[in-house]
mmCIF file of C-alpha atoms in Angstrom:
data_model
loop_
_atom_site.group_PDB
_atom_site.id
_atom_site.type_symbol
_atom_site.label_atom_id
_atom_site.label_comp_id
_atom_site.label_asym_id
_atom_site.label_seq_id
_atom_site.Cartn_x
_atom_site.Cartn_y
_atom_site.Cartn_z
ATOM 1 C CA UNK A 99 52.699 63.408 95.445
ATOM 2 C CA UNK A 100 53.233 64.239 98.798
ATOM 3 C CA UNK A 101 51.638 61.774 101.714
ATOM 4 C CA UNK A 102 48.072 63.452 102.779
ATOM 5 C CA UNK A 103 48.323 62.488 106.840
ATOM 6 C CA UNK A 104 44.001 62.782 106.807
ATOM 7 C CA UNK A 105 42.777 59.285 107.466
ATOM 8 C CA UNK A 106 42.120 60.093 110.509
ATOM 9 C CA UNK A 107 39.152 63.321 110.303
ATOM 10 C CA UNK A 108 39.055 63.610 113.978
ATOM 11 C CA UNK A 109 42.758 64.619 114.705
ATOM 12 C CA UNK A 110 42.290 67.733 112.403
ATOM 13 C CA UNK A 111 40.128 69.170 115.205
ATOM 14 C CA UNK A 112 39.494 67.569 118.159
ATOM 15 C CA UNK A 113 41.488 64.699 119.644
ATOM 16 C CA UNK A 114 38.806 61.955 120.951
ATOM 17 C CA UNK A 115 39.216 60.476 123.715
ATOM 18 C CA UNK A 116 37.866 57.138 125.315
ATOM 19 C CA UNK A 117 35.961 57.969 128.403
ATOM 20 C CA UNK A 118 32.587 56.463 128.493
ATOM 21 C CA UNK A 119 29.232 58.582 128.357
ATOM 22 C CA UNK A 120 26.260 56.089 128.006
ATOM 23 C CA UNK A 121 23.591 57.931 129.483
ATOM 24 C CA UNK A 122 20.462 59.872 127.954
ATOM 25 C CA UNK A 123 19.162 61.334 130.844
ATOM 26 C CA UNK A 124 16.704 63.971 131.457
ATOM 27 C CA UNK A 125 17.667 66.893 133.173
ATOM 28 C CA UNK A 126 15.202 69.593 134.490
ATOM 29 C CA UNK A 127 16.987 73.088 134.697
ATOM 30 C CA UNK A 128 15.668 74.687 137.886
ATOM 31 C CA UNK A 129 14.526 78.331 138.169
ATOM 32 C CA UNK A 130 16.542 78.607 141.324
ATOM 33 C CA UNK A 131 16.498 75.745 143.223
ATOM 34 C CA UNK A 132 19.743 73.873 143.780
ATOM 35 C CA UNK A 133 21.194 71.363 141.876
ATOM 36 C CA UNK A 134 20.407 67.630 141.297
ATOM 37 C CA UNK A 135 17.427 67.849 139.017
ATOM 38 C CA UNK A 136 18.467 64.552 137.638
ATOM 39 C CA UNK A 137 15.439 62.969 136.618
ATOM 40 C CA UNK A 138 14.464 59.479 139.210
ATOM 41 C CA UNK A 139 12.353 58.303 136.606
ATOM 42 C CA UNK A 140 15.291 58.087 134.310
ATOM 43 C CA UNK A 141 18.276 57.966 136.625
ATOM 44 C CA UNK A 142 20.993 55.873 134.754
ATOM 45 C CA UNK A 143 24.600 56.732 135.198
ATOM 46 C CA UNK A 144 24.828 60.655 136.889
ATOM 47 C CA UNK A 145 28.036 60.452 138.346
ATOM 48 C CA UNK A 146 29.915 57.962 136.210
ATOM 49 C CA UNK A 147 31.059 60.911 134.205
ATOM 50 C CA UNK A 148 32.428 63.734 136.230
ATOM 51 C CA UNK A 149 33.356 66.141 133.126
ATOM 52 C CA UNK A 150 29.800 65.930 131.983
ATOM 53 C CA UNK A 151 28.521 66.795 134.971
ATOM 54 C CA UNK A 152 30.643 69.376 135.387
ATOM 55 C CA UNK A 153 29.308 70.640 131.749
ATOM 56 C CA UNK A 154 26.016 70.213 132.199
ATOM 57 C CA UNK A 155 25.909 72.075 135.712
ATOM 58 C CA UNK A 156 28.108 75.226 134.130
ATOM 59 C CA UNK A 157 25.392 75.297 131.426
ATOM 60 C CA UNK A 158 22.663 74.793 133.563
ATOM 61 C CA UNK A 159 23.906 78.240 135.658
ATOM 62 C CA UNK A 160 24.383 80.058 132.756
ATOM 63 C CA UNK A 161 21.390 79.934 131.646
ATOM 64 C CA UNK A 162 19.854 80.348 134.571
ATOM 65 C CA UNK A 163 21.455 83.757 135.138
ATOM 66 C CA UNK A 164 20.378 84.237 131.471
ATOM 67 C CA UNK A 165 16.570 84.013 132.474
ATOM 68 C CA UNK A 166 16.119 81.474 129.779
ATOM 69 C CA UNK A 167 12.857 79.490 130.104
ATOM 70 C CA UNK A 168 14.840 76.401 128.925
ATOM 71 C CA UNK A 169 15.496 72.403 130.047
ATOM 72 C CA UNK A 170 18.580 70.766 129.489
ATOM 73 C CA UNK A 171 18.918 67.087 128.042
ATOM 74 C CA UNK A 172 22.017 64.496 128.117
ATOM 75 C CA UNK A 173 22.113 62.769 124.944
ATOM 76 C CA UNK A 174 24.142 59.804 124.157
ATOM 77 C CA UNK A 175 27.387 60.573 121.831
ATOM 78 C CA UNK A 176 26.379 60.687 118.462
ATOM 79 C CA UNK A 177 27.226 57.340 116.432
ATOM 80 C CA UNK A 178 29.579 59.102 114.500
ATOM 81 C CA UNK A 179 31.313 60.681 116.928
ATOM 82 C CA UNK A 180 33.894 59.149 119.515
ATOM 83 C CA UNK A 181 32.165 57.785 123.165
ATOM 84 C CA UNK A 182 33.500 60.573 125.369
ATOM 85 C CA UNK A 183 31.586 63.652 123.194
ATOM 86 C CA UNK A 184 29.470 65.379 126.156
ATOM 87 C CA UNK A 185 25.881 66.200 124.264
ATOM 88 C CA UNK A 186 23.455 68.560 125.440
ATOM 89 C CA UNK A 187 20.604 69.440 124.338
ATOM 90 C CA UNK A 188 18.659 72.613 125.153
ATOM 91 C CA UNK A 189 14.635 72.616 124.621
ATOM 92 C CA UNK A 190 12.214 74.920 125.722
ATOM 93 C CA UNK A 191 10.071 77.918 125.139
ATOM 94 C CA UNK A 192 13.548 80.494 124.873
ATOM 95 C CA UNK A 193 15.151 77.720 122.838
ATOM 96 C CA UNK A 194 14.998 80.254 120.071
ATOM 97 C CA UNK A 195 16.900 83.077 121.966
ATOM 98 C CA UNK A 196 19.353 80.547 122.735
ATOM 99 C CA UNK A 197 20.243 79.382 119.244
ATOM 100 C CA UNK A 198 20.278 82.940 118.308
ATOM 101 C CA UNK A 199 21.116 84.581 114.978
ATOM 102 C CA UNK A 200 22.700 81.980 112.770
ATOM 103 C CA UNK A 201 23.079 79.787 115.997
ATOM 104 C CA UNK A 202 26.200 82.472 116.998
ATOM 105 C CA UNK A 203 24.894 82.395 120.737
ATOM 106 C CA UNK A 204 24.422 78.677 120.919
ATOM 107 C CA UNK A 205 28.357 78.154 119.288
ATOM 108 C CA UNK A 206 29.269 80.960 122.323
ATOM 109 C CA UNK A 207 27.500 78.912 124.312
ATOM 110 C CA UNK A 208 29.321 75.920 123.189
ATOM 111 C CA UNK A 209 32.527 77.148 122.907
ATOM 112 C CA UNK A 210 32.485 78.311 126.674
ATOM 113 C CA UNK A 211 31.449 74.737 127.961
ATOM 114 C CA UNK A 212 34.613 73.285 126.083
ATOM 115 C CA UNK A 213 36.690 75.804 127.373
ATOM 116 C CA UNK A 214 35.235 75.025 130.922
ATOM 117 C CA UNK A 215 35.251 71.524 130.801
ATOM 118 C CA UNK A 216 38.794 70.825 128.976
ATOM 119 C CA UNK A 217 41.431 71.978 131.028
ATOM 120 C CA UNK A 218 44.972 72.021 130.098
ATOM 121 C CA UNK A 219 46.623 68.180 130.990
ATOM 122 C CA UNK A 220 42.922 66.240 130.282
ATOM 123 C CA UNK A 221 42.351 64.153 127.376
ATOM 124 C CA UNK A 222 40.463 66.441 125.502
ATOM 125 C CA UNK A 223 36.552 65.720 125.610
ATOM 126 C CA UNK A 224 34.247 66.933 122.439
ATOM 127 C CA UNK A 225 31.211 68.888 123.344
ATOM 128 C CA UNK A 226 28.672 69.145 121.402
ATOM 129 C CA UNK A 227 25.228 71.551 122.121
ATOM 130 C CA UNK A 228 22.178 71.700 120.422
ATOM 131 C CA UNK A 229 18.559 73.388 121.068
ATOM 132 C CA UNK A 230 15.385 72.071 119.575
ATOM 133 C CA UNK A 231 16.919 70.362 117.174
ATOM 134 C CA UNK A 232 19.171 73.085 115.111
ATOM 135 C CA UNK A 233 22.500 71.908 115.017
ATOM 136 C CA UNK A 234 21.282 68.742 113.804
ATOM 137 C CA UNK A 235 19.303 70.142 111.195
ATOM 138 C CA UNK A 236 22.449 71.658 110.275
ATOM 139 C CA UNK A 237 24.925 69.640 110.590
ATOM 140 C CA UNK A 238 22.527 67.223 108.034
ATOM 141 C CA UNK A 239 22.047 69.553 105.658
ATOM 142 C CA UNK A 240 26.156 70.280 105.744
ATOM 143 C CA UNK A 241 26.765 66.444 105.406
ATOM 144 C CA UNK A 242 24.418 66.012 102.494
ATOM 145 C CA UNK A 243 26.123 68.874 100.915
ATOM 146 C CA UNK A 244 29.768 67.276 101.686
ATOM 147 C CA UNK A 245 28.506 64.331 100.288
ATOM 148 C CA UNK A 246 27.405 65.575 96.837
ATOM 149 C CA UNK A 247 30.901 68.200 96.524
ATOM 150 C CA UNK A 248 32.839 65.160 97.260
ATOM 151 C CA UNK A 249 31.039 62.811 94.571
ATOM 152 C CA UNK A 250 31.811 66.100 92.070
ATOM 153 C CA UNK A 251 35.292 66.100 93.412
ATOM 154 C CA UNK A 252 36.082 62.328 92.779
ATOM 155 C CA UNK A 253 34.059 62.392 89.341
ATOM 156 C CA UNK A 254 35.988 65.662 87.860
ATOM 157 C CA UNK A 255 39.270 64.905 89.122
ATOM 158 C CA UNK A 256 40.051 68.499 90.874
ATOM 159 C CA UNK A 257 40.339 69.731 94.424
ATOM 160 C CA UNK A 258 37.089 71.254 95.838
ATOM 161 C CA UNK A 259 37.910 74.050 98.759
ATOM 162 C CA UNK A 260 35.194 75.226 100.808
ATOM 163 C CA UNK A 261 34.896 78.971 102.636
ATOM 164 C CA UNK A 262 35.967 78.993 105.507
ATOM 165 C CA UNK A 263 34.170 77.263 108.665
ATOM 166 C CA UNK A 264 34.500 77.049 112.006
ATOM 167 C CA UNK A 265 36.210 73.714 113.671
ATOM 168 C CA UNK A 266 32.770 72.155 114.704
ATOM 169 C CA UNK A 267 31.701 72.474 110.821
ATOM 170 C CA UNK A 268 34.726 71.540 109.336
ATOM 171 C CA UNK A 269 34.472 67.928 112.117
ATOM 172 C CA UNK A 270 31.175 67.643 109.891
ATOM 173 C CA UNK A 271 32.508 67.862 106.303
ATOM 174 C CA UNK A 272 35.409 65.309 107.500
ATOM 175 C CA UNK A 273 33.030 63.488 108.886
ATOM 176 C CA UNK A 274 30.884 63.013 105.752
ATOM 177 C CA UNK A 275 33.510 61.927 104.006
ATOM 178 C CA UNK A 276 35.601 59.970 106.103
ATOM 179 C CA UNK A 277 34.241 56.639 104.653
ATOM 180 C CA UNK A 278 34.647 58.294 100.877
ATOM 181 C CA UNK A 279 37.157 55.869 99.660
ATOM 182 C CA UNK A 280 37.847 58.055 96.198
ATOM 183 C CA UNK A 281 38.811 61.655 98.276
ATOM 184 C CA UNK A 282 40.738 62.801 101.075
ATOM 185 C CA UNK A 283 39.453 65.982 103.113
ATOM 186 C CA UNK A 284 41.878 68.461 104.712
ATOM 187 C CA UNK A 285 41.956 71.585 107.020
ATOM 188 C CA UNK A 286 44.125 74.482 105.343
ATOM 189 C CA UNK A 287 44.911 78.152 106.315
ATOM 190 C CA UNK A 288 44.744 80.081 110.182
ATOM 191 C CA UNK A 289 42.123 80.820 112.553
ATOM 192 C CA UNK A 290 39.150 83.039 110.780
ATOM 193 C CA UNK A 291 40.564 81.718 107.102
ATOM 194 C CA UNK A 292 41.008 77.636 107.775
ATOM 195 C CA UNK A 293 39.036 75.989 105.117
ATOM 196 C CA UNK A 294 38.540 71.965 103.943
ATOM 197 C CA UNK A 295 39.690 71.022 101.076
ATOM 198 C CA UNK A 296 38.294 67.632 99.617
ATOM 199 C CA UNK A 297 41.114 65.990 97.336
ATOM 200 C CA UNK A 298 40.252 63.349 94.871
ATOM 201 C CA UNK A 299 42.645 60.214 95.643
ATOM 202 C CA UNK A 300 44.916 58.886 92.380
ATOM 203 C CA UNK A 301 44.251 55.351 91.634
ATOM 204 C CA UNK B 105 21.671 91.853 139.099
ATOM 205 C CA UNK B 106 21.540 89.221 137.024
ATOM 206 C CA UNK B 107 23.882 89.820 134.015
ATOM 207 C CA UNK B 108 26.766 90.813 136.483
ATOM 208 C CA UNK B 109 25.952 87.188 137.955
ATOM 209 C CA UNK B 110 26.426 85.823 134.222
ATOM 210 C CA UNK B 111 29.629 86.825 133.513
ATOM 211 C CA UNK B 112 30.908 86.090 137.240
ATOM 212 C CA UNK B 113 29.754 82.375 136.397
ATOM 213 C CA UNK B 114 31.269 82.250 133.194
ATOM 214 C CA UNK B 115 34.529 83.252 134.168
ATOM 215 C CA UNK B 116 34.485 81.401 137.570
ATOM 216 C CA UNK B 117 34.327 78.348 135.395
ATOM 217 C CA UNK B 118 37.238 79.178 132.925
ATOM 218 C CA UNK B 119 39.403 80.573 135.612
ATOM 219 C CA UNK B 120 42.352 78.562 137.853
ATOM 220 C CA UNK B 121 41.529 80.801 140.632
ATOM 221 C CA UNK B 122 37.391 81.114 141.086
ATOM 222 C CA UNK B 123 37.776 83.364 144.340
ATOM 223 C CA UNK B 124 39.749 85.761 142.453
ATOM 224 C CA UNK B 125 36.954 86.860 139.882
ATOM 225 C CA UNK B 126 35.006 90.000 140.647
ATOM 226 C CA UNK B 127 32.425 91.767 138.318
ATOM 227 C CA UNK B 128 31.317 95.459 138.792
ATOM 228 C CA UNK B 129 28.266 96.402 137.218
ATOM 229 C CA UNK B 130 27.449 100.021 136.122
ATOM 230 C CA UNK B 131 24.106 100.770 135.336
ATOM 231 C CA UNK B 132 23.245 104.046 133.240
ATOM 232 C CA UNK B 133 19.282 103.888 131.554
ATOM 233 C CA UNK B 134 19.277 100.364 130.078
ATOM 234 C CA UNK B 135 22.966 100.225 129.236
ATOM 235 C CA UNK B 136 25.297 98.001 131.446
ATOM 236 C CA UNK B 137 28.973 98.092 131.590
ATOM 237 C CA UNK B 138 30.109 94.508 132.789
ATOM 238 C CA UNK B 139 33.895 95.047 134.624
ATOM 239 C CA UNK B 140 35.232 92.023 135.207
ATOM 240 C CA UNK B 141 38.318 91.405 137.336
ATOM 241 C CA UNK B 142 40.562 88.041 137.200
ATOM 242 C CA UNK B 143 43.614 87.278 138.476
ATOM 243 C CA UNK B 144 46.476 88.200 136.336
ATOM 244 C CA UNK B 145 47.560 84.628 135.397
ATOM 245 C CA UNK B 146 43.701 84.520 134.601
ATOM 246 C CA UNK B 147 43.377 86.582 132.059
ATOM 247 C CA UNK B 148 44.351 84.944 129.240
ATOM 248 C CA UNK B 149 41.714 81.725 129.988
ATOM 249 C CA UNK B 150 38.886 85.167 130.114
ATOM 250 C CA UNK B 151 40.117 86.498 126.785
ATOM 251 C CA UNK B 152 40.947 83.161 125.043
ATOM 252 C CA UNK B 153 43.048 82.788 121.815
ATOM 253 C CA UNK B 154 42.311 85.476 119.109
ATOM 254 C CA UNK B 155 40.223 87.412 122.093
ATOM 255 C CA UNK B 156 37.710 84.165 121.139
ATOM 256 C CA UNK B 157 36.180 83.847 124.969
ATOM 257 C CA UNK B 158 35.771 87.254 125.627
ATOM 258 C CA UNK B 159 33.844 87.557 122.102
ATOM 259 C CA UNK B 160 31.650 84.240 123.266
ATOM 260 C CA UNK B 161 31.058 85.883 126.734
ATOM 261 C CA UNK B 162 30.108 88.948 124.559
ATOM 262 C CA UNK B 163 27.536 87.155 122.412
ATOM 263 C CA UNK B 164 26.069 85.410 125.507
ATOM 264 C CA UNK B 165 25.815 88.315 127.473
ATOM 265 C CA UNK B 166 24.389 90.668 124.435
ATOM 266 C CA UNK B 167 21.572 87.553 124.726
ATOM 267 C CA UNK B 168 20.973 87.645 128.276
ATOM 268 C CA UNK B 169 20.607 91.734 128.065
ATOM 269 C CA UNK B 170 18.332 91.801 124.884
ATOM 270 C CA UNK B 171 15.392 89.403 126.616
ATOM 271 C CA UNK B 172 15.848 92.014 129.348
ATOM 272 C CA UNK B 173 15.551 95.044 126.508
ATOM 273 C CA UNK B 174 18.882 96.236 127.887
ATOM 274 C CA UNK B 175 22.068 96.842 126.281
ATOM 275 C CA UNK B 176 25.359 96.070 127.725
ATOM 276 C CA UNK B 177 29.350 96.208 127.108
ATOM 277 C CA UNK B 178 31.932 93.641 128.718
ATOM 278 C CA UNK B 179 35.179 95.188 129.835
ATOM 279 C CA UNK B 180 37.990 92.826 130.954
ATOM 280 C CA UNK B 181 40.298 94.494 133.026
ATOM 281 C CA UNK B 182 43.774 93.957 134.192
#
């Protein structure tokens, strides 16, 4: 059998970094005042990460120019998830227009911040967006899932492939299962078609 | 107007060369054609791999016009 090169689920996607982001500040998005709402009441570390800043002012703007009745959040990298991922979260009374159908606006939304904040020649830094909650509701119900295909895959002995997924859904099957001793997971196929397989391990 | 001031942000952020992005916007009843202009070594960081920005520009943009009951089209131009 040919060597799987998966114990590490992070390199399939998104190469993680070490920076350090150990704030959880609030952040007030401003109908058009200027910038540096940073909250005094809560004012840890603004400034100790540059590329956070810089993601959390693009979104900030872009909303703004939206018209979205919305506030902005740091969050603290998720425990799962290397130090340097950059998470926002967006709450408010348009949160709804920003997750849009099937959360495709709020992955645009996402998807433009990475490309904004990881330039070519920078470690790459994961960024991760949610709004009222969603992608975290998600992203649960995806593990749980994970979870229970990759018990079926290790009890039946076969390879279980999902559809496809995007990268930031895939990260959450691996994820799931990285501490799955009995199966492997993998990232098969191009663009629009990549899938995860989860592989039952021989012992 | 505001949606011509979206996609000017958006792309000022992606782009090497900020002062080099310009947006026309042409207004006809509630539809909105977006132009946007980049510089040519630009245009690939506006369009993305697999067209994948322009299509996340598109979705944030078709957002931004439906809370304002308007319709709108991106063109990138080079």
């Amino acid at each position: 059998m040919e060597p799987v090169d998966n114990d590490d689920p992070k390199s399939v996607d998104e190469k993680i970094d070490s920076a350090q982001v150990d704030d959880d500040q609030e952040l007030v998005l401003p109908r058009d005042a200027d910038k540096a709402p940073f909250n005094a009441a809560d004012d840890a570390p603004a400034g100790q990460d540059d590329r956070g800043d810089v993601a959390w002012n693009f979104l900030t703007d872009v909303l703004r120019e939206m018209q979205m009745e919305v506030t902005v959040h740091r969050r603290k990298p998720r425990e799962d998830s290397g130090p340097d991922e950059i998470r926002l979260e967006i709450v408010g009374h348009d949160a709804g227009r920003v997750i849009g159908k099937k959360g495709q606006v709020l992955a645009a939304l996402q998807y433009l911040v990475s490309r904004v904040v990881n330039k070519p020649g920078q470690p790459r830094r994961h960024v991760v967006l949610d709004a009222e909650g969603y992608r975290e509701r998600r992203d649960a119900s995806l593990a749980t899932m994970a979870k229970r295909l990759g018990q079926q895959a290790a009890q039946e002995g076969k390879i279980i492939t999902f559809e496809p997924m995007n990268p930031r859904d895939r990260r959450v099957v691996h994820l799931a299962l990285a501490q799955f001793a009995d199966v492997v997971t993998r990232s098969d196929g191009e663009g629009e078609d990549r899938r995860v397989r989860i592989i039952p391990v021989r012992k | 107007m505001t949606l011509k001031e979206l996609i000017a942000t958006i792309a000022k952020g992606l782009v090497d060369h900020p002062d080099q992005v310009s947006v026309r916007e042409i207004e006809s009843d509630n539809n909105a054609l977006i132009e946007l202009r980049v510089a040519r070594e630009d245009i690939g960081k506006v369009i993305g791999r697999d067209g994948r920005t322009a299509q996340a520009m598109r979705t944030v943009l078709t957002a931004a016009s439906s809370k304002l009951g308007r319709r709108s089209h991106l063109d990138i131009l080079d």
